[in-house]
Amino acid sequence: MANYFLDSPELEFHLHHPLMKKIVELKERNFEDKDKYEDAPVDYEDAIENYKRLLEITGDITANIIEPNSESVDEEGPHLVDGRMVYASKTFENLDATRKAGLWGVSMPRRYGGLNLPITPYSMASEMMATADAGFQNIWSLQDCIETLYEFGNEEQRKKYIPRVCQGETMSMDLTEPDAGSDLQSAMLKATYSEKDGCWLLNGVKRFITNGDSDIHLVLARSEEGTKDGRGLSMFIYDKRQGGVTVRHIEHKLYSRFSYV
Ligand SMILES: Cc1cc2nc3c(=O)[nH]c(=O)nc-3n(C[C@H](O)[C@H](O)[C@H](O)COP(=O)(O)OP(=O)(O)OC[C@H]3O[C@@H](n4cnc5c(N)ncnc54)[C@H](O)[C@@H]3O)c2cc1C
């Protein structure tokens, strides 16, 4: 049976980079989780064995579920239904398989339900996803947006959103607008604080957003009225459960098959 990890010895090479020991020690903070969590590594060798086990599972899922589904996902594509994006049927199978294998929120600390993976094994898993299906790799690897929330969010936001991503909720990064692409500082989507609702209300249009109907979005918006450059912008969390967003159009951005005449 095919396995994208076991069948590609050049991938494992990354785990043996001389810097890995330092990276693992920093990420594991000298293995301080070892007495708190059953799955936490006790030392460097144990951590590498953990990564290998996880990458082997990823190698199995990518080769035997995601790759065989990829043609059907490409043929069917996502659908626009009543202002919502609905994935191709087999994308749901891919999501289900990766969720059951615990491949979501993998880089997040264990206290939020993550696996505390360093970027190297995360990137190796991402490479296998891309080998199987470049489109699904985008959906899966956008879980990386959670790093921004972890780094810059407060503890209340972390506790609310990180466990959801670790359970398999999807993410997107909503920056581009019809008049703000390369020149991102000109983003104009408006953020207004509502005393009545006790939260910020966002009003405007984004476009070209990969996985743009995800569960949890990070949205760049103008929070300082009267500003025109980067200094009046802030990043907001949009939770799809709250509603209020309509998908107008699905871009045909990624095709893996071409016909030449
Ligand atoms: C596959 C794909 C996925 C994407 N996913 C996301 C996403 O998840 N989230 C998100 O926010 N956005 C996403 N985008 C949008 C992407 O970030 C923008 O397309 C990009 O920032 C460029 O903006 P634009 O398309 O408006 O082009 P423009 O900024 O209008 O540029 C048009 C052309 O002008 C050139 N140009 C622009 N400024 C200058 C300059 N000063 N000097 C010389 N030449 C210039 C550019 O090189 C380009 O050739 C995605 C785009 C693609 C294609």
CSV table of C-alpha atoms and ligand atoms in Angstrom, one decimal:
chain,number,residue,atom,x,y,z
A,1,MET,CA,0.0,0.0,0.0
A,2,ALA,CA,1.3,3.4,-1.0
A,3,ASN,CA,2.5,5.8,1.7
A,4,TYR,CA,3.8,9.3,0.7
A,5,PHE,CA,6.0,9.4,3.8
A,6,LEU,CA,7.5,5.9,3.8
A,7,ASP,CA,7.9,5.9,0.0
A,8,SER,CA,9.8,9.2,0.0
A,9,PRO,CA,13.0,8.8,2.1
A,10,GLU,CA,14.1,12.3,1.0
A,11,LEU,CA,11.3,13.7,3.1
A,12,GLU,CA,12.6,12.2,6.3
A,13,PHE,CA,15.9,13.8,5.6
A,14,HIS,CA,14.5,17.1,7.0
A,15,LEU,CA,14.1,15.5,10.5
A,16,HIS,CA,17.8,14.9,10.6
A,17,HIS,CA,18.9,18.4,10.0
A,18,PRO,CA,21.5,19.5,12.5
A,19,LEU,CA,19.3,22.3,13.8
A,20,MET,CA,16.4,20.0,14.6
A,21,LYS,CA,17.6,19.2,18.1
A,22,LYS,CA,17.6,22.9,18.9
A,23,ILE,CA,14.2,23.4,17.3
A,24,VAL,CA,12.6,20.6,19.2
A,25,GLU,CA,14.1,21.7,22.5
A,26,LEU,CA,12.8,25.2,22.0
A,27,LYS,CA,9.4,24.1,20.8
A,28,GLU,CA,9.0,21.7,23.7
A,29,ARG,CA,10.5,24.1,26.2
A,30,ASN,CA,12.8,21.5,27.5
A,31,PHE,CA,10.0,18.9,27.5
A,32,GLU,CA,8.0,20.6,30.2
A,33,ASP,CA,4.8,18.9,29.0
A,34,LYS,CA,6.0,15.4,29.6
A,35,ASP,CA,4.4,14.9,33.0
A,36,LYS,CA,1.1,16.7,32.0
A,37,TYR,CA,0.2,15.1,28.7
A,38,GLU,CA,0.4,11.4,27.8
A,39,ASP,CA,1.4,12.1,24.2
A,40,ALA,CA,4.1,14.7,25.0
A,41,PRO,CA,7.7,13.6,24.2
A,42,VAL,CA,10.1,13.0,27.1
A,43,ASP,CA,13.2,13.9,25.0
A,44,TYR,CA,14.5,14.7,21.5
A,45,GLU,CA,14.5,11.1,20.3
A,46,ASP,CA,11.0,10.5,21.5
A,47,ALA,CA,9.8,13.7,19.8
A,48,ILE,CA,11.3,12.6,16.5
A,49,GLU,CA,9.6,9.2,16.8
A,50,ASN,CA,6.3,11.0,17.5
A,51,TYR,CA,6.7,13.1,14.4
A,52,LYS,CA,7.5,10.0,12.3
A,53,ARG,CA,4.4,8.3,13.5
A,54,LEU,CA,2.2,11.3,12.7
A,55,LEU,CA,3.9,11.7,9.3
A,56,GLU,CA,3.3,8.0,8.5
A,57,ILE,CA,-0.4,8.4,9.2
A,58,THR,CA,-0.4,11.5,7.0
A,59,GLY,CA,1.5,9.6,4.3
A,60,ASP,CA,-1.2,6.9,4.4
A,61,ILE,CA,-4.2,9.3,4.3
A,62,THR,CA,-2.7,11.5,1.5
A,63,ALA,CA,-1.7,8.5,-0.7
A,64,ASN,CA,-4.8,6.4,-0.1
A,65,ILE,CA,-7.7,8.8,0.4
A,66,ILE,CA,-6.8,12.4,-0.7
A,67,GLU,CA,-5.0,11.5,-3.9
A,68,PRO,CA,-7.6,9.0,-5.1
A,69,ASN,CA,-10.3,11.7,-4.4
A,70,SER,CA,-8.5,14.5,-6.2
A,71,GLU,CA,-9.8,13.9,-9.7
A,72,SER,CA,-13.4,13.9,-8.5
A,73,VAL,CA,-12.8,17.0,-6.5
A,74,ASP,CA,-11.3,18.7,-9.5
A,75,GLU,CA,-14.2,17.6,-11.8
A,76,GLU,CA,-16.9,18.6,-9.4
A,77,GLY,CA,-15.4,21.7,-7.8
A,78,PRO,CA,-17.0,23.7,-5.0
A,79,HIS,CA,-20.6,24.9,-5.4
A,80,LEU,CA,-22.3,28.2,-4.7
A,81,VAL,CA,-25.6,27.6,-2.9
A,82,ASP,CA,-27.7,30.4,-1.5
A,83,GLY,CA,-24.7,32.7,-0.9
A,84,ARG,CA,-22.6,29.9,0.7
A,85,MET,CA,-19.7,27.9,-0.7
A,86,VAL,CA,-20.2,24.1,-0.4
A,87,TYR,CA,-17.1,21.9,-1.0
A,88,ALA,CA,-17.0,19.1,-3.6
A,89,SER,CA,-18.4,15.9,-2.0
A,90,LYS,CA,-15.0,14.2,-1.8
A,91,THR,CA,-13.5,17.2,0.0
A,92,PHE,CA,-15.8,16.4,2.9
A,93,GLU,CA,-14.2,12.9,2.9
A,94,ASN,CA,-10.8,14.4,3.0
A,95,LEU,CA,-11.7,16.7,5.9
A,96,ASP,CA,-13.2,13.8,7.8
A,97,ALA,CA,-10.1,11.7,7.3
A,98,THR,CA,-7.8,14.4,8.4
A,99,ARG,CA,-10.0,15.3,11.4
A,100,LYS,CA,-10.2,11.7,12.6
A,101,ALA,CA,-6.4,11.4,12.3
A,102,GLY,CA,-6.0,14.5,14.5
A,103,LEU,CA,-4.2,16.5,11.8
A,104,TRP,CA,-5.8,19.9,12.7
A,105,GLY,CA,-4.3,22.7,14.8
A,106,VAL,CA,-1.2,20.5,14.9
A,107,SER,CA,1.3,23.3,15.7
A,108,MET,CA,-0.7,24.6,18.6
A,109,PRO,CA,0.2,24.0,22.3
A,110,ARG,CA,-1.3,20.9,23.9
A,111,ARG,CA,-3.3,22.9,26.4
A,112,TYR,CA,-5.6,24.0,23.6
A,113,GLY,CA,-5.8,20.5,22.0
A,114,GLY,CA,-2.9,20.8,19.6
A,115,LEU,CA,0.2,18.6,19.0
A,116,ASN,CA,2.8,21.3,19.5
A,117,LEU,CA,4.5,20.4,16.2
A,118,PRO,CA,7.4,22.5,15.0
A,119,ILE,CA,7.2,24.0,11.5
A,120,THR,CA,9.4,21.3,9.9
A,121,PRO,CA,7.1,18.3,10.4
A,122,TYR,CA,4.1,20.5,9.7
A,123,SER,CA,5.7,21.6,6.3
A,124,MET,CA,6.5,17.9,5.6
A,125,ALA,CA,2.8,17.0,6.1
A,126,SER,CA,1.8,20.0,4.0
A,127,GLU,CA,4.1,18.8,1.2
A,128,MET,CA,2.4,15.4,1.2
A,129,MET,CA,-1.0,17.1,1.1
A,130,ALA,CA,0.1,19.1,-1.9
A,131,THR,CA,1.4,16.0,-3.6
A,132,ALA,CA,-2.0,14.4,-3.2
A,133,ASP,CA,-4.2,17.4,-4.0
A,134,ALA,CA,-2.9,21.0,-4.3
A,135,GLY,CA,-6.4,22.4,-3.7
A,136,PHE,CA,-6.9,20.4,-0.5
A,137,GLN,CA,-3.5,21.4,0.7
A,138,ASN,CA,-4.7,25.0,0.6
A,139,ILE,CA,-7.7,24.2,2.8
A,140,TRP,CA,-5.7,22.1,5.2
A,141,SER,CA,-2.6,24.3,5.5
A,142,LEU,CA,-4.7,27.5,6.1
A,143,GLN,CA,-5.0,26.1,9.6
A,144,ASP,CA,-1.7,28.0,9.9
A,145,CYS,CA,-3.7,31.2,10.3
A,146,ILE,CA,-4.2,30.1,13.9
A,147,GLU,CA,-0.5,31.0,14.5
A,148,THR,CA,-1.5,34.7,14.0
A,149,LEU,CA,-4.3,34.4,16.5
A,150,TYR,CA,-2.2,32.6,19.0
A,151,GLU,CA,0.6,35.1,18.7
A,152,PHE,CA,-1.5,38.3,18.7
A,153,GLY,CA,-4.9,37.3,20.2
A,154,ASN,CA,-5.7,37.6,23.9
A,155,GLU,CA,-6.2,34.6,26.2
A,156,GLU,CA,-10.0,34.7,25.9
A,157,GLN,CA,-9.7,34.6,22.0
A,158,ARG,CA,-7.2,31.8,22.2
A,159,LYS,CA,-9.3,29.7,24.5
A,160,LYS,CA,-12.4,30.3,22.3
A,161,TYR,CA,-10.9,29.6,18.8
A,162,ILE,CA,-7.8,27.5,19.0
A,163,PRO,CA,-9.6,24.3,20.3
A,164,ARG,CA,-12.1,24.7,17.5
A,165,VAL,CA,-9.3,24.6,14.9
A,166,CYS,CA,-7.7,21.6,16.7
A,167,GLN,CA,-11.1,19.9,16.2
A,168,GLY,CA,-10.9,20.6,12.4
A,169,GLU,CA,-12.6,23.9,11.8
A,170,THR,CA,-11.2,25.6,8.8
A,171,MET,CA,-9.6,29.1,8.4
A,172,SER,CA,-8.9,31.8,5.9
A,173,MET,CA,-6.9,35.1,5.7
A,174,ASP,CA,-9.1,37.8,4.2
A,175,LEU,CA,-6.9,40.6,3.0
A,176,THR,CA,-7.5,41.4,-0.7
A,177,GLU,CA,-10.2,43.8,-1.9
A,178,PRO,CA,-11.2,44.9,-5.4
A,179,ASP,CA,-9.1,48.0,-4.9
A,180,ALA,CA,-6.4,46.6,-2.6
A,181,GLY,CA,-4.2,43.8,-3.8
A,182,SER,CA,-0.5,44.5,-4.1
A,183,ASP,CA,-1.1,47.8,-2.3
A,184,LEU,CA,-2.7,46.2,0.7
A,185,GLN,CA,-2.4,49.4,2.7
A,186,SER,CA,-5.3,50.8,0.8
A,187,ALA,CA,-7.8,48.2,2.2
A,188,MET,CA,-11.0,50.0,2.9
A,189,LEU,CA,-13.4,47.4,4.5
A,190,LYS,CA,-14.8,49.4,7.3
A,191,ALA,CA,-14.8,48.4,11.0
A,192,THR,CA,-17.1,50.3,13.3
A,193,TYR,CA,-17.4,49.6,17.0
A,194,SER,CA,-21.0,49.0,18.1
A,195,GLU,CA,-21.7,49.9,21.7
A,196,LYS,CA,-25.1,48.2,21.4
A,197,ASP,CA,-23.6,44.9,20.3
A,198,GLY,CA,-20.4,45.1,22.2
A,199,CYS,CA,-18.3,44.1,19.2
A,200,TRP,CA,-16.9,45.5,15.9
A,201,LEU,CA,-19.1,45.4,12.8
A,202,LEU,CA,-17.4,44.9,9.5
A,203,ASN,CA,-18.8,46.3,6.3
A,204,GLY,CA,-17.3,45.9,2.8
A,205,VAL,CA,-16.1,43.4,0.2
A,206,LYS,CA,-13.2,41.0,0.0
A,207,ARG,CA,-12.1,39.1,-3.1
A,208,PHE,CA,-9.8,36.3,-4.1
A,209,ILE,CA,-9.9,34.7,-0.7
A,210,THR,CA,-8.7,31.1,-0.6
A,211,ASN,CA,-11.2,28.9,1.3
A,212,GLY,CA,-13.1,32.2,1.7
A,213,ASP,CA,-16.2,30.6,3.3
A,214,SER,CA,-14.2,29.0,6.1
A,215,ASP,CA,-15.3,28.7,9.7
A,216,ILE,CA,-13.0,31.2,11.2
A,217,HIS,CA,-11.6,34.2,9.3
A,218,LEU,CA,-8.9,36.7,10.0
A,219,VAL,CA,-10.1,39.9,8.3
A,220,LEU,CA,-8.0,43.0,7.6
A,221,ALA,CA,-10.2,46.1,8.1
A,222,ARG,CA,-10.0,49.9,8.6
A,223,SER,CA,-10.7,50.6,12.2
A,224,GLU,CA,-9.5,54.2,12.3
A,225,GLU,CA,-11.8,56.5,10.5
A,226,GLY,CA,-10.2,59.1,8.2
A,227,THR,CA,-7.0,57.1,7.6
A,228,LYS,CA,-5.8,55.9,4.2
A,229,ASP,CA,-2.7,53.9,4.8
A,230,GLY,CA,-1.5,50.9,6.9
A,231,ARG,CA,-1.7,52.8,10.2
A,232,GLY,CA,-5.5,52.7,10.4
A,233,LEU,CA,-5.8,49.0,9.8
A,234,SER,CA,-6.5,46.2,12.3
A,235,MET,CA,-7.0,42.4,12.1
A,236,PHE,CA,-10.4,41.1,13.2
A,237,ILE,CA,-11.7,37.6,13.9
A,238,TYR,CA,-14.9,36.7,12.0
A,239,ASP,CA,-16.8,33.6,13.2
A,240,LYS,CA,-19.0,32.1,10.5
A,241,ARG,CA,-21.4,31.0,13.3
A,242,GLN,CA,-22.4,34.6,13.6
A,243,GLY,CA,-23.5,34.8,10.0
A,244,GLY,CA,-23.7,38.1,8.0
A,245,VAL,CA,-21.4,37.2,5.1
A,246,THR,CA,-22.5,36.4,1.6
A,247,VAL,CA,-20.3,34.6,-0.9
A,248,ARG,CA,-21.0,36.2,-4.3
A,249,HIS,CA,-18.7,34.3,-6.6
A,250,ILE,CA,-16.3,31.3,-6.6
A,251,GLU,CA,-13.1,31.9,-8.5
A,252,HIS,CA,-11.8,29.1,-10.7
A,253,LYS,CA,-8.3,29.6,-9.3
A,254,LEU,CA,-6.7,26.1,-9.2
A,255,TYR,CA,-6.9,23.6,-12.0
A,256,SER,CA,-4.5,20.7,-12.1
A,257,ARG,CA,-5.5,19.4,-15.5
A,258,PHE,CA,-5.2,21.1,-18.9
A,259,SER,CA,-6.3,20.1,-22.4
A,260,TYR,CA,-3.9,21.0,-25.2
A,261,VAL,CA,-5.3,20.8,-28.7
B,1,LIG,C1,-4.4,31.6,-6.2
B,1,LIG,C2,-4.7,32.9,-5.4
B,1,LIG,C3,-5.0,32.8,-4.1
B,1,LIG,C4,-5.2,33.9,-3.3
B,1,LIG,N1,-5.5,33.8,-2.0
B,1,LIG,C5,-5.7,34.9,-1.3
B,1,LIG,C6,-6.1,34.8,0.1
B,1,LIG,O1,-6.3,33.7,0.7
B,1,LIG,N2,-6.3,35.9,0.8
B,1,LIG,C7,-6.2,37.1,0.3
B,1,LIG,O2,-6.4,38.1,1.0
B,1,LIG,N3,-5.8,37.3,-1.0
B,1,LIG,C8,-5.6,36.2,-1.8
B,1,LIG,N4,-5.3,36.3,-3.1
B,1,LIG,C9,-5.2,37.6,-3.7
B,1,LIG,C10,-3.7,38.1,-3.9
B,1,LIG,O3,-3.1,38.3,-2.7
B,1,LIG,C11,-3.8,39.3,-4.8
B,1,LIG,O4,-4.2,38.9,-6.1
B,1,LIG,C12,-2.4,40.0,-4.9
B,1,LIG,O5,-2.2,40.7,-3.7
B,1,LIG,C13,-2.4,41.0,-6.1
B,1,LIG,O6,-3.4,41.9,-6.1
B,1,LIG,P1,-4.3,42.1,-7.4
B,1,LIG,O7,-4.8,40.8,-7.9
B,1,LIG,O8,-5.4,43.1,-7.0
B,1,LIG,O9,-3.4,42.8,-8.5
B,1,LIG,P2,-2.9,44.3,-8.5
B,1,LIG,O10,-2.4,44.7,-7.2
B,1,LIG,O11,-4.0,45.1,-9.2
B,1,LIG,O12,-1.7,44.1,-9.6
B,1,LIG,C14,-1.9,43.9,-11.0
B,1,LIG,C15,-0.6,43.9,-11.7
B,1,LIG,O13,0.1,45.2,-11.4
B,1,LIG,C16,1.4,44.9,-10.9
B,1,LIG,N5,1.7,45.9,-9.9
B,1,LIG,C17,1.0,46.2,-8.8
B,1,LIG,N6,1.6,47.3,-8.1
B,1,LIG,C18,2.7,47.6,-8.8
B,1,LIG,C19,3.7,48.6,-8.6
B,1,LIG,N7,3.7,49.4,-7.6
B,1,LIG,N8,4.7,48.6,-9.5
B,1,LIG,C20,4.7,47.8,-10.6
B,1,LIG,N9,3.8,46.8,-10.8
B,1,LIG,C21,2.8,46.7,-10.0
B,1,LIG,C22,1.3,43.5,-10.3
B,1,LIG,O14,2.6,42.9,-10.3
B,1,LIG,C23,0.4,42.8,-11.2
B,1,LIG,O15,1.0,42.3,-12.4
B,1,LIG,C24,-5.0,35.2,-3.9
B,1,LIG,C25,-4.7,35.3,-5.3
B,1,LIG,C26,-4.5,34.1,-6.0
B,1,LIG,C27,-4.2,34.3,-7.5
